[in-house]
GROMACS .gro file of C-alpha atoms in nm:
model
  209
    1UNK     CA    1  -1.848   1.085   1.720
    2UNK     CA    2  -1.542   1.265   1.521
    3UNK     CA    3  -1.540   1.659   1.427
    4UNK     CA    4  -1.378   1.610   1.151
    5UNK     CA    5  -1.474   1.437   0.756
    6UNK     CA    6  -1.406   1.086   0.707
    7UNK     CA    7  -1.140   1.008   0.604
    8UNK     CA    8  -1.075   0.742   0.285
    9UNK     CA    9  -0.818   0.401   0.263
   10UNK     CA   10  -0.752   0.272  -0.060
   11UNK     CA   11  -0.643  -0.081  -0.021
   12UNK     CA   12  -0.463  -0.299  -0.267
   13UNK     CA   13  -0.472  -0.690  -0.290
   14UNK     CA   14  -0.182  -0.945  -0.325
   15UNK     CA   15  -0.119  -1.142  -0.635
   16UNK     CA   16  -0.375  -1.369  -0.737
   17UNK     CA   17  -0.614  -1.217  -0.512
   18UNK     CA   18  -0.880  -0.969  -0.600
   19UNK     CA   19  -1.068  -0.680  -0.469
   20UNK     CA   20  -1.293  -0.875  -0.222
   21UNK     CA   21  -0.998  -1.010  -0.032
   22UNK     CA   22  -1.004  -0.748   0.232
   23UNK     CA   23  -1.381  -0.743   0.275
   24UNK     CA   24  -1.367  -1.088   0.367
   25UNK     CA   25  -1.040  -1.117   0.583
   26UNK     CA   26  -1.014  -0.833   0.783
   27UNK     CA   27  -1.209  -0.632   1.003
   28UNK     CA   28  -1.360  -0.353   0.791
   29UNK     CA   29  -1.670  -0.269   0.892
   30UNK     CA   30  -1.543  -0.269   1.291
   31UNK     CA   31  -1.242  -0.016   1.171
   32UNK     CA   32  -1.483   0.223   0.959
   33UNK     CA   33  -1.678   0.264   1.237
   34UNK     CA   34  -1.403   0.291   1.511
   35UNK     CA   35  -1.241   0.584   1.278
   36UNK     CA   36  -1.488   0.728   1.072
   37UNK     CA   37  -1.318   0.606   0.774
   38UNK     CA   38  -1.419   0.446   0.397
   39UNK     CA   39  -1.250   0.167   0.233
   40UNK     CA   40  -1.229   0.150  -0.145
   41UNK     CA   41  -1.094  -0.155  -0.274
   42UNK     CA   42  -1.031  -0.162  -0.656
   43UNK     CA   43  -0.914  -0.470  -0.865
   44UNK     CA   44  -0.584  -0.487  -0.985
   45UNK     CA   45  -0.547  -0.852  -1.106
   46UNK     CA   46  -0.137  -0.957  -1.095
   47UNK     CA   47  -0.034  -0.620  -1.239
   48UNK     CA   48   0.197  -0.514  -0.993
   49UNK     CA   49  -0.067  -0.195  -1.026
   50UNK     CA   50   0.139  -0.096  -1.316
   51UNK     CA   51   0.048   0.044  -1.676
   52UNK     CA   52   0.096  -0.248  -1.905
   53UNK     CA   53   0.152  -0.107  -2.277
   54UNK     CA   54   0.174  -0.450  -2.413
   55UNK     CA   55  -0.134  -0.539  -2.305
   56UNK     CA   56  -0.327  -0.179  -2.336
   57UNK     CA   57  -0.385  -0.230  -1.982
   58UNK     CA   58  -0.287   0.121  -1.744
   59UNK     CA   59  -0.318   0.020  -1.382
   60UNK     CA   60  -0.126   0.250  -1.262
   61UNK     CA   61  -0.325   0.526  -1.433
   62UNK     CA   62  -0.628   0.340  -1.302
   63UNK     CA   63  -0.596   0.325  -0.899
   64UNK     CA   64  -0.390   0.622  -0.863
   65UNK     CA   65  -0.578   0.833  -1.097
   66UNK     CA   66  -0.923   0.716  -1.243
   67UNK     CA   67  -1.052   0.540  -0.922
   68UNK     CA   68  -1.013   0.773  -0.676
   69UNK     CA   69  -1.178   1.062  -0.922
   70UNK     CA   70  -1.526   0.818  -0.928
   71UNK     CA   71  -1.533   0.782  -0.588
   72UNK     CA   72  -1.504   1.072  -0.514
   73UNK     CA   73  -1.734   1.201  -0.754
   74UNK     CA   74  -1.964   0.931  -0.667
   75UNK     CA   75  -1.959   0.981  -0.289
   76UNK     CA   76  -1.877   1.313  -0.227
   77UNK     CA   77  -1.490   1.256  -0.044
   78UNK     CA   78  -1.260   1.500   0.063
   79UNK     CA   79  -1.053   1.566  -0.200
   80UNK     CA   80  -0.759   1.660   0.029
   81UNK     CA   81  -0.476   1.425   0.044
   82UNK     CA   82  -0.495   1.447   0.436
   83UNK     CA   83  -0.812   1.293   0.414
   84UNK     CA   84  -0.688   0.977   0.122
   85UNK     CA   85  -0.451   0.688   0.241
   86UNK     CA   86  -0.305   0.377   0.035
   87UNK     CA   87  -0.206   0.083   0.139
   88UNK     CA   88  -0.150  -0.263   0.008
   89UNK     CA   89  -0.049  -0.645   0.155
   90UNK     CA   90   0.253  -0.841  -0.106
   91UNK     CA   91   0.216  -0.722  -0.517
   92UNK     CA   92  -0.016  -0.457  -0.328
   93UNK     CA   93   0.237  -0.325  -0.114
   94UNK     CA   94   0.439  -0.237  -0.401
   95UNK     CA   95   0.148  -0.111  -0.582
   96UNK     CA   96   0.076   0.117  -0.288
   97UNK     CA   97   0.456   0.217  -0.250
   98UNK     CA   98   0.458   0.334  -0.629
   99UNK     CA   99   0.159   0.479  -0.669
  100UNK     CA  100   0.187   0.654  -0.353
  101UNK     CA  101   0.460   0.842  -0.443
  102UNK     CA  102   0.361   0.881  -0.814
  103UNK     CA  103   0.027   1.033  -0.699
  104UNK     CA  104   0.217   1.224  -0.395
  105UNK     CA  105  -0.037   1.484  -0.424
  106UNK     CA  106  -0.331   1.249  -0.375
  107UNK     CA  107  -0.242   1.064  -0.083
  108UNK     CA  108  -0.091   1.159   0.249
  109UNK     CA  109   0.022   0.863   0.363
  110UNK     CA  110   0.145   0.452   0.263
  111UNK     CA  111   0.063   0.119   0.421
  112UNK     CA  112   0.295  -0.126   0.360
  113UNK     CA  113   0.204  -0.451   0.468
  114UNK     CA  114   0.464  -0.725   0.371
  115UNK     CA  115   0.528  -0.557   0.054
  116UNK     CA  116   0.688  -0.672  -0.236
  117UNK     CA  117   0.871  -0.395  -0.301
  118UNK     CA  118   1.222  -0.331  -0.343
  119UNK     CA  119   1.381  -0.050  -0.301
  120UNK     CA  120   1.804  -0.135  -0.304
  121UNK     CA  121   1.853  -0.507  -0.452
  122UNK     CA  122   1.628  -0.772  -0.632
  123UNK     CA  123   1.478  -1.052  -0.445
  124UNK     CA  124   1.636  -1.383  -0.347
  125UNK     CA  125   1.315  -1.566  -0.297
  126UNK     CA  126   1.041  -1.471  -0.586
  127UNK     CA  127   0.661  -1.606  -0.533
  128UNK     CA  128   0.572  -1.539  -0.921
  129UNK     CA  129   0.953  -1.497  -1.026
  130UNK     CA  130   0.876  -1.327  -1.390
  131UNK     CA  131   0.614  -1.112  -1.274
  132UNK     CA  132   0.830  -0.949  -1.055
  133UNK     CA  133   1.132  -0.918  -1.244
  134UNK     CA  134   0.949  -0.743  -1.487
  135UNK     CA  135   0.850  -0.486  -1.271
  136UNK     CA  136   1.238  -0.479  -1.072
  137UNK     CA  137   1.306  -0.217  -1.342
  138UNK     CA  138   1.101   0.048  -1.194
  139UNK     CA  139   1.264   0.056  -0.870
  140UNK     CA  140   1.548   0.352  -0.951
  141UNK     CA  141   1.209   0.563  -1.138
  142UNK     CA  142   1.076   0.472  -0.756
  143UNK     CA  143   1.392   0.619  -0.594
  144UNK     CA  144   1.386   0.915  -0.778
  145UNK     CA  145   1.049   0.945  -0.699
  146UNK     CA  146   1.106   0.930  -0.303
  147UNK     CA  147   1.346   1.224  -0.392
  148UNK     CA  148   1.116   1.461  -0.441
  149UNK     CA  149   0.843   1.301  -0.219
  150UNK     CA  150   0.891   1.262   0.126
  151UNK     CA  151   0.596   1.145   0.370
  152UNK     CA  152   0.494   0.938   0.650
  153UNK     CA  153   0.457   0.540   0.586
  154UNK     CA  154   0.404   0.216   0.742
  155UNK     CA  155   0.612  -0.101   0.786
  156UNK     CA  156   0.446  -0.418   0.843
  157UNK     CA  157   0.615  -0.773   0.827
  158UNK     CA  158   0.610  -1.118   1.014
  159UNK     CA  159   0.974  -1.248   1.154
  160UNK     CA  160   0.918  -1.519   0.931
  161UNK     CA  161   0.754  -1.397   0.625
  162UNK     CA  162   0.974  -1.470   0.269
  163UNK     CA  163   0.997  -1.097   0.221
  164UNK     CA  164   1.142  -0.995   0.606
  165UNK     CA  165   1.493  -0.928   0.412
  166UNK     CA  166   1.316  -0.733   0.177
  167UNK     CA  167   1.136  -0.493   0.415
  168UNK     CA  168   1.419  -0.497   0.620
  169UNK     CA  169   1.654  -0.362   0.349
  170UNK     CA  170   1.351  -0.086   0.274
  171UNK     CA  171   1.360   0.038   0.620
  172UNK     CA  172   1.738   0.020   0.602
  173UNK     CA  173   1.681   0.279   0.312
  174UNK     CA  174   1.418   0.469   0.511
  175UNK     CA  175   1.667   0.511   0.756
  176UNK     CA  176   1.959   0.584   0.503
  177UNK     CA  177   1.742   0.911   0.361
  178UNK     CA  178   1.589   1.017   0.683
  179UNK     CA  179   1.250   0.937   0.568
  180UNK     CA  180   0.942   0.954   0.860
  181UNK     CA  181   0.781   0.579   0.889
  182UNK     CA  182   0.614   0.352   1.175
  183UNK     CA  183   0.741   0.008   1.197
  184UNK     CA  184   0.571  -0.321   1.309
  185UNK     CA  185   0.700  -0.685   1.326
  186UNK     CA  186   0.489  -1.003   1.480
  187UNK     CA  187   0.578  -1.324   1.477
  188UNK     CA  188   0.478  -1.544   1.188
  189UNK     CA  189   0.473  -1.551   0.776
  190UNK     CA  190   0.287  -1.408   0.502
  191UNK     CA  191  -0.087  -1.463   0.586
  192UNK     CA  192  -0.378  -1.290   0.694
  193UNK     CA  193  -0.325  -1.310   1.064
  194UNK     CA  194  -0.039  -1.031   1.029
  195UNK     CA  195  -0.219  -0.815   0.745
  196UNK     CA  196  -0.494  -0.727   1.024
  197UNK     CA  197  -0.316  -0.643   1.256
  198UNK     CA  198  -0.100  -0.425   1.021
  199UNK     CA  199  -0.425  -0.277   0.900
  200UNK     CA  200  -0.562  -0.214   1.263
  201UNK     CA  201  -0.244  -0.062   1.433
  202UNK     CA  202  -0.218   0.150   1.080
  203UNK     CA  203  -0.530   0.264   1.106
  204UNK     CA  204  -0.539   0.376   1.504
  205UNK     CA  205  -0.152   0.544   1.348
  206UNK     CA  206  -0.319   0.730   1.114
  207UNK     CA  207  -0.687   0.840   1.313
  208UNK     CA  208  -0.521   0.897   1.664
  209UNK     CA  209  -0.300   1.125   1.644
   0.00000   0.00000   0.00000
């Protein structure tokens, strides 16, 4: 029993996954009710959760903005960013980083859960090597962003996951700007295994403290 609201996680998928990819790998249901906690799970196809002009596509506009609004409308959430968390595994790690920040004033804190997201150098190893380079260009608009909007995140990665040199280099920068995060390494690569337990220890971070 908690004396407080529940509190609300958005969670992003990877690329080439979709929004039902949480539901069915990890632990939801056990975690809502451990922590008193929603999960909202929107689709963002292999966007990078970024507006697309080209395509008339605004992902961005949609997860950070437009989805939270109905859901809260729809089920009556706290509307304080205390209460609203984002995280993401891969492509939704760096959707999560980004829109994090850009929507600073909507959510308190970022899970980062072998994220593709770069914050100092471009990748040497690309899963979907022209979808990300596309979106490499937003990473000094993401600096700047940090700048002005400091909070608490999460670092999750596997000692053998393709993006370890990645998300070390991020914490590097973390470290570099004095920036408040949790970090977590396990042993093994990008899969499912990892993302729970990321999700679970970010979860008892955020709800036990």
């Amino acid at each position: 029993c908690y004396d407080r609201p529940v509190k609300n996680i958005y969670l992003l998928h990877g690329y080439s996954g979709c929004e039902t990819d949480w539901f069915t790998n990890a632990p939801l249901g056990d975690l809502a009710n451990r922590y008193n906690v929603n999960f909202f799970m929107p689709n963002g196809d292999n966007s990078f959760y970024l507006n697309q002009p080209q395509t008339g596509c605004h992902y961005q506009n949609y997860v950070g903005k437009e989805f939270v609004d109905y859901t809260r409308r729809t089920f009556a959430l706290s509307t304080d960013r205390e209460d609203t968390f984002i995280g993401g595994l891969s492509m939704g790690g760096y959707g999560a980083l980004r829109n994090g920040l850009k929507y600073s004033d909507t959510f308190g804190y970022i899970g980062l859960f072998s994220a593709a997201a770069t914050m100092t150098h471009t990748m040497d190893r690309e899963p979907h090597p022209d979808q990300l380079r596309s979106n490499v260009k937003f990473n000094n608009d993401m600096k700047a962003l940090f700048a002005a909007k400091p909070k608490l995140y999460f670092i999750g990665i596997g000692s053998t996951d393709f993006l370890y040199e990645l998300n070390k280099a991020n914490r590097d920068y973390f470290d570099e700007k004095g920036y408040p995060y949790e970090y977590m390494e396990t042993p093994g690569g990008h899969i499912w295994k990892n993302w729970r337990i990321y999700l679970t220890h970010f979860a008892q971070e955020l709800f036990q403290k």
